[in-house]
Coordinates of C-alpha atoms and ligand atoms in Angstrom, one line a residue:
M1 CA 0.0 0.0 0.0
R2 CA 1.5 3.3 -1.1
T3 CA 1.1 6.3 1.3
R4 CA -0.5 9.3 -0.3
L5 CA 1.8 12.3 -0.8
V6 CA 0.6 15.8 -1.2
V7 CA 3.3 18.3 -2.2
A8 CA 3.0 22.1 -2.4
N9 CA 5.2 23.8 -5.1
W10 CA 5.1 27.5 -4.3
K11 CA 7.3 28.4 -7.2
M12 CA 8.4 32.0 -7.0
N13 CA 5.5 33.0 -4.7
G14 CA 4.7 33.2 -1.0
S15 CA 6.1 35.0 1.9
F16 CA 7.2 34.5 5.5
A17 CA 3.7 35.5 6.6
L18 CA 2.0 33.0 4.2
L19 CA 4.3 30.3 5.5
D20 CA 3.3 31.0 9.1
E21 CA -0.4 31.1 8.2
M22 CA -0.3 27.9 6.1
L23 CA 1.6 25.9 8.7
S24 CA -0.8 27.1 11.5
I25 CA -3.7 25.8 9.5
L26 CA -2.1 22.5 8.4
E27 CA -0.6 21.4 11.7
P28 CA -4.0 20.6 13.4
L29 CA -5.1 18.7 10.3
M30 CA -2.2 16.4 10.3
D31 CA -3.8 13.8 12.5
K32 CA -7.0 13.9 10.3
T33 CA -5.2 13.0 7.1
A34 CA -3.6 9.8 5.9
S35 CA -1.4 11.9 3.5
E36 CA 2.3 12.8 3.9
V37 CA 2.6 16.6 3.3
V38 CA 5.6 18.4 1.9
L39 CA 5.8 22.1 1.4
C40 CA 8.4 23.4 -1.1
P41 CA 8.6 27.2 -0.6
P42 CA 11.3 29.4 -2.2
D43 CA 14.8 28.7 -0.7
V44 CA 15.0 31.8 1.5
L45 CA 12.1 30.4 3.6
L46 CA 13.6 27.0 4.1
S47 CA 15.5 27.7 7.3
S48 CA 12.5 29.3 9.0
M49 CA 10.3 26.4 7.8
K50 CA 12.8 23.9 9.4
S51 CA 12.2 25.4 12.8
A52 CA 8.5 25.9 12.3
V53 CA 7.8 22.3 11.4
E54 CA 9.9 20.7 14.1
G55 CA 7.9 18.1 15.9
T56 CA 5.1 18.1 13.2
Q57 CA 4.4 15.7 10.4
I58 CA 5.0 18.3 7.7
A59 CA 8.2 17.9 5.7
V60 CA 10.4 20.5 4.2
G61 CA 11.0 20.4 0.4
A62 CA 13.0 22.4 -2.1
Q63 CA 12.2 23.3 -5.6
N64 CA 15.6 23.0 -7.1
V65 CA 19.3 22.1 -6.4
H66 CA 22.5 22.2 -8.3
S67 CA 24.2 19.0 -9.3
E68 CA 27.6 20.1 -8.1
V69 CA 28.3 20.1 -4.4
S70 CA 29.9 23.6 -4.3
G71 CA 31.7 26.1 -6.5
A72 CA 31.3 29.1 -8.7
F73 CA 27.7 28.8 -9.6
T74 CA 26.2 32.2 -8.8
G75 CA 22.7 32.1 -7.5
E76 CA 22.5 28.3 -7.1
T77 CA 22.0 26.3 -3.9
S78 CA 23.9 23.1 -3.0
A79 CA 22.3 19.9 -1.7
G80 CA 24.5 20.2 1.4
L81 CA 22.9 23.5 2.3
L82 CA 19.5 22.2 1.6
Q83 CA 20.2 19.3 4.0
E84 CA 21.3 21.8 6.7
C85 CA 17.9 23.5 6.2
G86 CA 16.1 20.2 7.0
V87 CA 15.1 19.6 3.4
Q88 CA 13.9 16.0 2.9
W89 CA 12.5 16.3 -0.6
C90 CA 13.4 18.2 -3.7
I91 CA 11.6 18.7 -7.0
V92 CA 13.8 18.0 -10.1
G93 CA 12.9 18.2 -13.8
H94 CA 10.0 20.5 -13.4
S95 CA 8.8 21.6 -16.9
E96 CA 9.4 25.3 -16.0
R97 CA 13.1 24.5 -15.3
R98 CA 13.3 22.3 -18.4
N99 CA 11.8 25.0 -20.7
L100 CA 12.6 28.3 -19.1
F101 CA 16.1 27.4 -17.9
A102 CA 17.0 24.9 -20.6
E103 CA 17.7 22.0 -18.2
T104 CA 18.5 18.8 -20.0
D105 CA 17.7 15.2 -19.0
E106 CA 21.4 14.7 -18.3
F107 CA 21.6 17.7 -15.9
I108 CA 18.4 16.6 -14.2
R109 CA 19.8 13.1 -13.8
S110 CA 23.0 14.5 -12.1
K111 CA 20.9 16.6 -9.7
T112 CA 18.9 13.4 -8.8
E113 CA 22.2 11.6 -8.0
T114 CA 23.5 14.5 -5.9
L115 CA 20.2 14.7 -3.9
L116 CA 20.3 11.0 -3.2
K117 CA 23.9 11.2 -2.0
H118 CA 22.7 13.9 0.5
G119 CA 19.8 11.8 1.7
I120 CA 17.2 14.0 0.0
R121 CA 14.4 12.3 -1.9
P122 CA 13.9 13.5 -5.5
I123 CA 10.5 14.2 -6.9
L124 CA 11.1 13.7 -10.6
C125 CA 8.7 15.7 -12.8
I126 CA 7.9 14.4 -16.3
G127 CA 5.2 15.4 -18.7
E128 CA 4.4 16.3 -22.3
S129 CA 3.5 19.6 -24.0
L130 CA 0.2 20.2 -25.7
E131 CA 1.9 19.9 -29.1
Q132 CA 3.3 16.5 -28.2
R133 CA 0.0 15.2 -26.9
E134 CA -1.8 16.4 -30.0
A135 CA 0.8 14.6 -32.2
G136 CA 0.1 11.4 -30.2
K137 CA 3.7 11.5 -28.8
H138 CA 2.8 11.9 -25.1
E139 CA 3.6 8.3 -24.0
E140 CA 6.9 8.3 -25.9
V141 CA 8.0 11.6 -24.4
V142 CA 7.1 10.7 -20.8
I143 CA 8.7 7.3 -21.1
A144 CA 11.9 8.8 -22.4
Q145 CA 12.0 11.4 -19.6
L146 CA 11.4 8.6 -17.0
G147 CA 14.1 6.4 -18.4
K148 CA 16.7 9.2 -18.5
G149 CA 15.8 10.2 -15.0
L150 CA 15.9 6.8 -13.3
A151 CA 17.6 4.1 -15.4
G152 CA 20.7 2.7 -13.9
L153 CA 20.2 4.0 -10.3
A154 CA 20.7 1.4 -7.6
V155 CA 17.5 -0.2 -6.4
D156 CA 17.7 1.5 -3.0
D157 CA 18.0 4.9 -4.8
Q158 CA 15.1 4.1 -7.1
N159 CA 13.0 3.3 -4.0
R160 CA 13.7 6.8 -2.7
C161 CA 12.4 8.5 -5.8
V162 CA 8.9 9.7 -6.5
V163 CA 7.6 10.5 -10.0
A164 CA 5.2 13.4 -10.7
Y165 CA 3.3 13.3 -14.0
E166 CA 2.6 16.9 -14.9
P167 CA 1.2 17.4 -18.4
I168 CA 2.5 20.9 -19.4
W169 CA -0.8 21.9 -20.9
A170 CA -2.5 21.4 -17.5
I171 CA 0.0 23.5 -15.5
G172 CA -1.5 26.8 -14.4
T173 CA -4.1 26.7 -17.1
G174 CA -7.1 25.5 -15.1
K175 CA -7.3 22.6 -17.6
T176 CA -6.8 19.4 -15.7
A177 CA -6.2 16.0 -17.3
T178 CA -9.4 14.1 -16.7
P179 CA -9.0 11.6 -13.9
E180 CA -9.2 8.8 -16.5
E181 CA -6.5 10.4 -18.7
A182 CA -4.2 11.0 -15.7
N183 CA -4.8 7.5 -14.3
S184 CA -4.1 5.8 -17.7
M185 CA -0.8 7.7 -18.0
H186 CA 0.1 6.7 -14.5
K187 CA -0.6 3.1 -15.4
I188 CA 1.8 3.4 -18.4
I189 CA 4.4 5.0 -16.2
R190 CA 4.1 2.2 -13.6
K191 CA 4.3 -0.5 -16.3
E192 CA 7.5 1.2 -17.7
L193 CA 8.9 1.2 -14.2
E194 CA 8.6 -2.6 -14.1
S195 CA 11.0 -3.0 -16.9
L196 CA 13.2 0.0 -16.1
A197 CA 13.6 -0.9 -12.5
S198 CA 11.7 -3.9 -11.2
P199 CA 8.1 -5.0 -10.5
E200 CA 8.9 -4.4 -6.8
V201 CA 10.1 -0.8 -7.3
A202 CA 7.2 -0.1 -9.6
E203 CA 4.7 -1.3 -7.0
K204 CA 6.2 0.8 -4.3
M205 CA 6.8 4.0 -6.1
Q206 CA 4.5 6.9 -5.5
I207 CA 3.3 8.5 -8.8
L208 CA 1.9 12.0 -8.2
Y209 CA -0.3 14.0 -10.6
G210 CA 0.2 17.7 -11.1
G211 CA -1.6 20.3 -13.2
S212 CA -4.4 22.5 -12.0
V213 CA -5.2 20.4 -8.9
N214 CA -7.6 22.3 -6.7
A215 CA -9.9 21.8 -3.8
E216 CA -12.8 20.8 -6.1
N217 CA -11.0 18.2 -8.2
A218 CA -8.6 16.7 -5.7
E219 CA -11.0 14.1 -4.3
T220 CA -11.7 12.6 -7.7
L221 CA -8.2 12.7 -8.9
L222 CA -6.8 11.2 -5.7
S223 CA -9.4 8.4 -5.7
Q224 CA -7.9 7.0 -8.9
S225 CA -6.2 3.7 -8.3
E226 CA -2.8 4.8 -9.8
I227 CA -2.7 8.3 -8.5
D228 CA -0.8 8.3 -5.2
G229 CA -0.8 12.0 -4.5
A230 CA -0.6 15.5 -6.0
L231 CA 2.0 18.1 -6.8
V232 CA 0.1 21.4 -6.4
G233 CA 1.1 24.8 -7.7
G234 CA -1.4 27.7 -7.6
A235 CA -3.9 26.1 -5.1
S236 CA -1.0 25.4 -2.7
L237 CA -0.7 29.2 -2.0
K238 CA -4.4 29.4 -0.9
T239 CA -5.1 28.8 2.7
A240 CA -8.7 28.0 1.8
A241 CA -7.7 25.4 -0.8
F242 CA -4.5 23.6 0.1
P243 CA -5.7 22.2 3.5
Q244 CA -8.7 20.8 1.7
I245 CA -6.5 19.0 -0.8
V246 CA -4.5 17.6 2.1
V247 CA -7.5 16.1 3.7
A248 CA -9.2 15.0 0.4
G249 CA -10.0 11.3 0.5
S250 CA -8.9 10.8 4.1
Ligands
13P301 P1 -0.7 24.4 -11.0 O1 -1.3 23.6 -9.9 O2 -0.7 25.9 -10.7 O3 -1.3 24.0 -12.3 O4 0.9 24.0 -11.1 C1 1.2 22.7 -11.2 C2 2.7 22.6 -11.0 O5 3.4 23.0 -11.8 C3 3.2 22.0 -9.7 O6 4.5 21.7 -9.8

């Protein structure tokens, strides 16, 4: 049985005040939900978040990391520093980083390895563009991203990874994949994991859905057999919405 995982990706949004407010609403809900909850705020909030969530069930996540452990990489953050900030999870391969910052599968793969060496669990994002879906290439694209992200990792490392399927056309557009569309893509991903890794890894790995998840659609999406959680953008900044997603289906 896979534990449900709900991850907030604040992107370049939020504030110290919003973090305090969100945590004060989430904390009392944690014993009412079966979900694991991870909040990924911008890096400057991580250290405050580490102190604020101490003793709670809420985990600290980051949105990005550099693959190198240190050096002349102005503006970047190392996995070692993330670890010092109590970071347990980190998003890699988000489509915004792939497209706006030209991150390649190879770079994403090396970030994943660096995170694993620092005891931080990677959340590997994969997903097709609208153009690729309309051309019927979505399965091929997603399978290629998955393979380049995870192939060749040791089994213990694969077991520490989570995959997030985020169709680009559903991100920030209000257009969600239907629960059936999302579930069928998750099935394809899990099937691929069987050959890429092993049936055991495939069975255990949490596959999250992301793309316009909100308080209204969370329950239906999360009730699909192959959807093990959600990676939430816009709605994770709303104190009226994110807590509802956290308790959806509990
Ligand atoms: P939205 O929930 O705003 O569509 O964003 C999804 C996302 O990109 C999460 O990583």
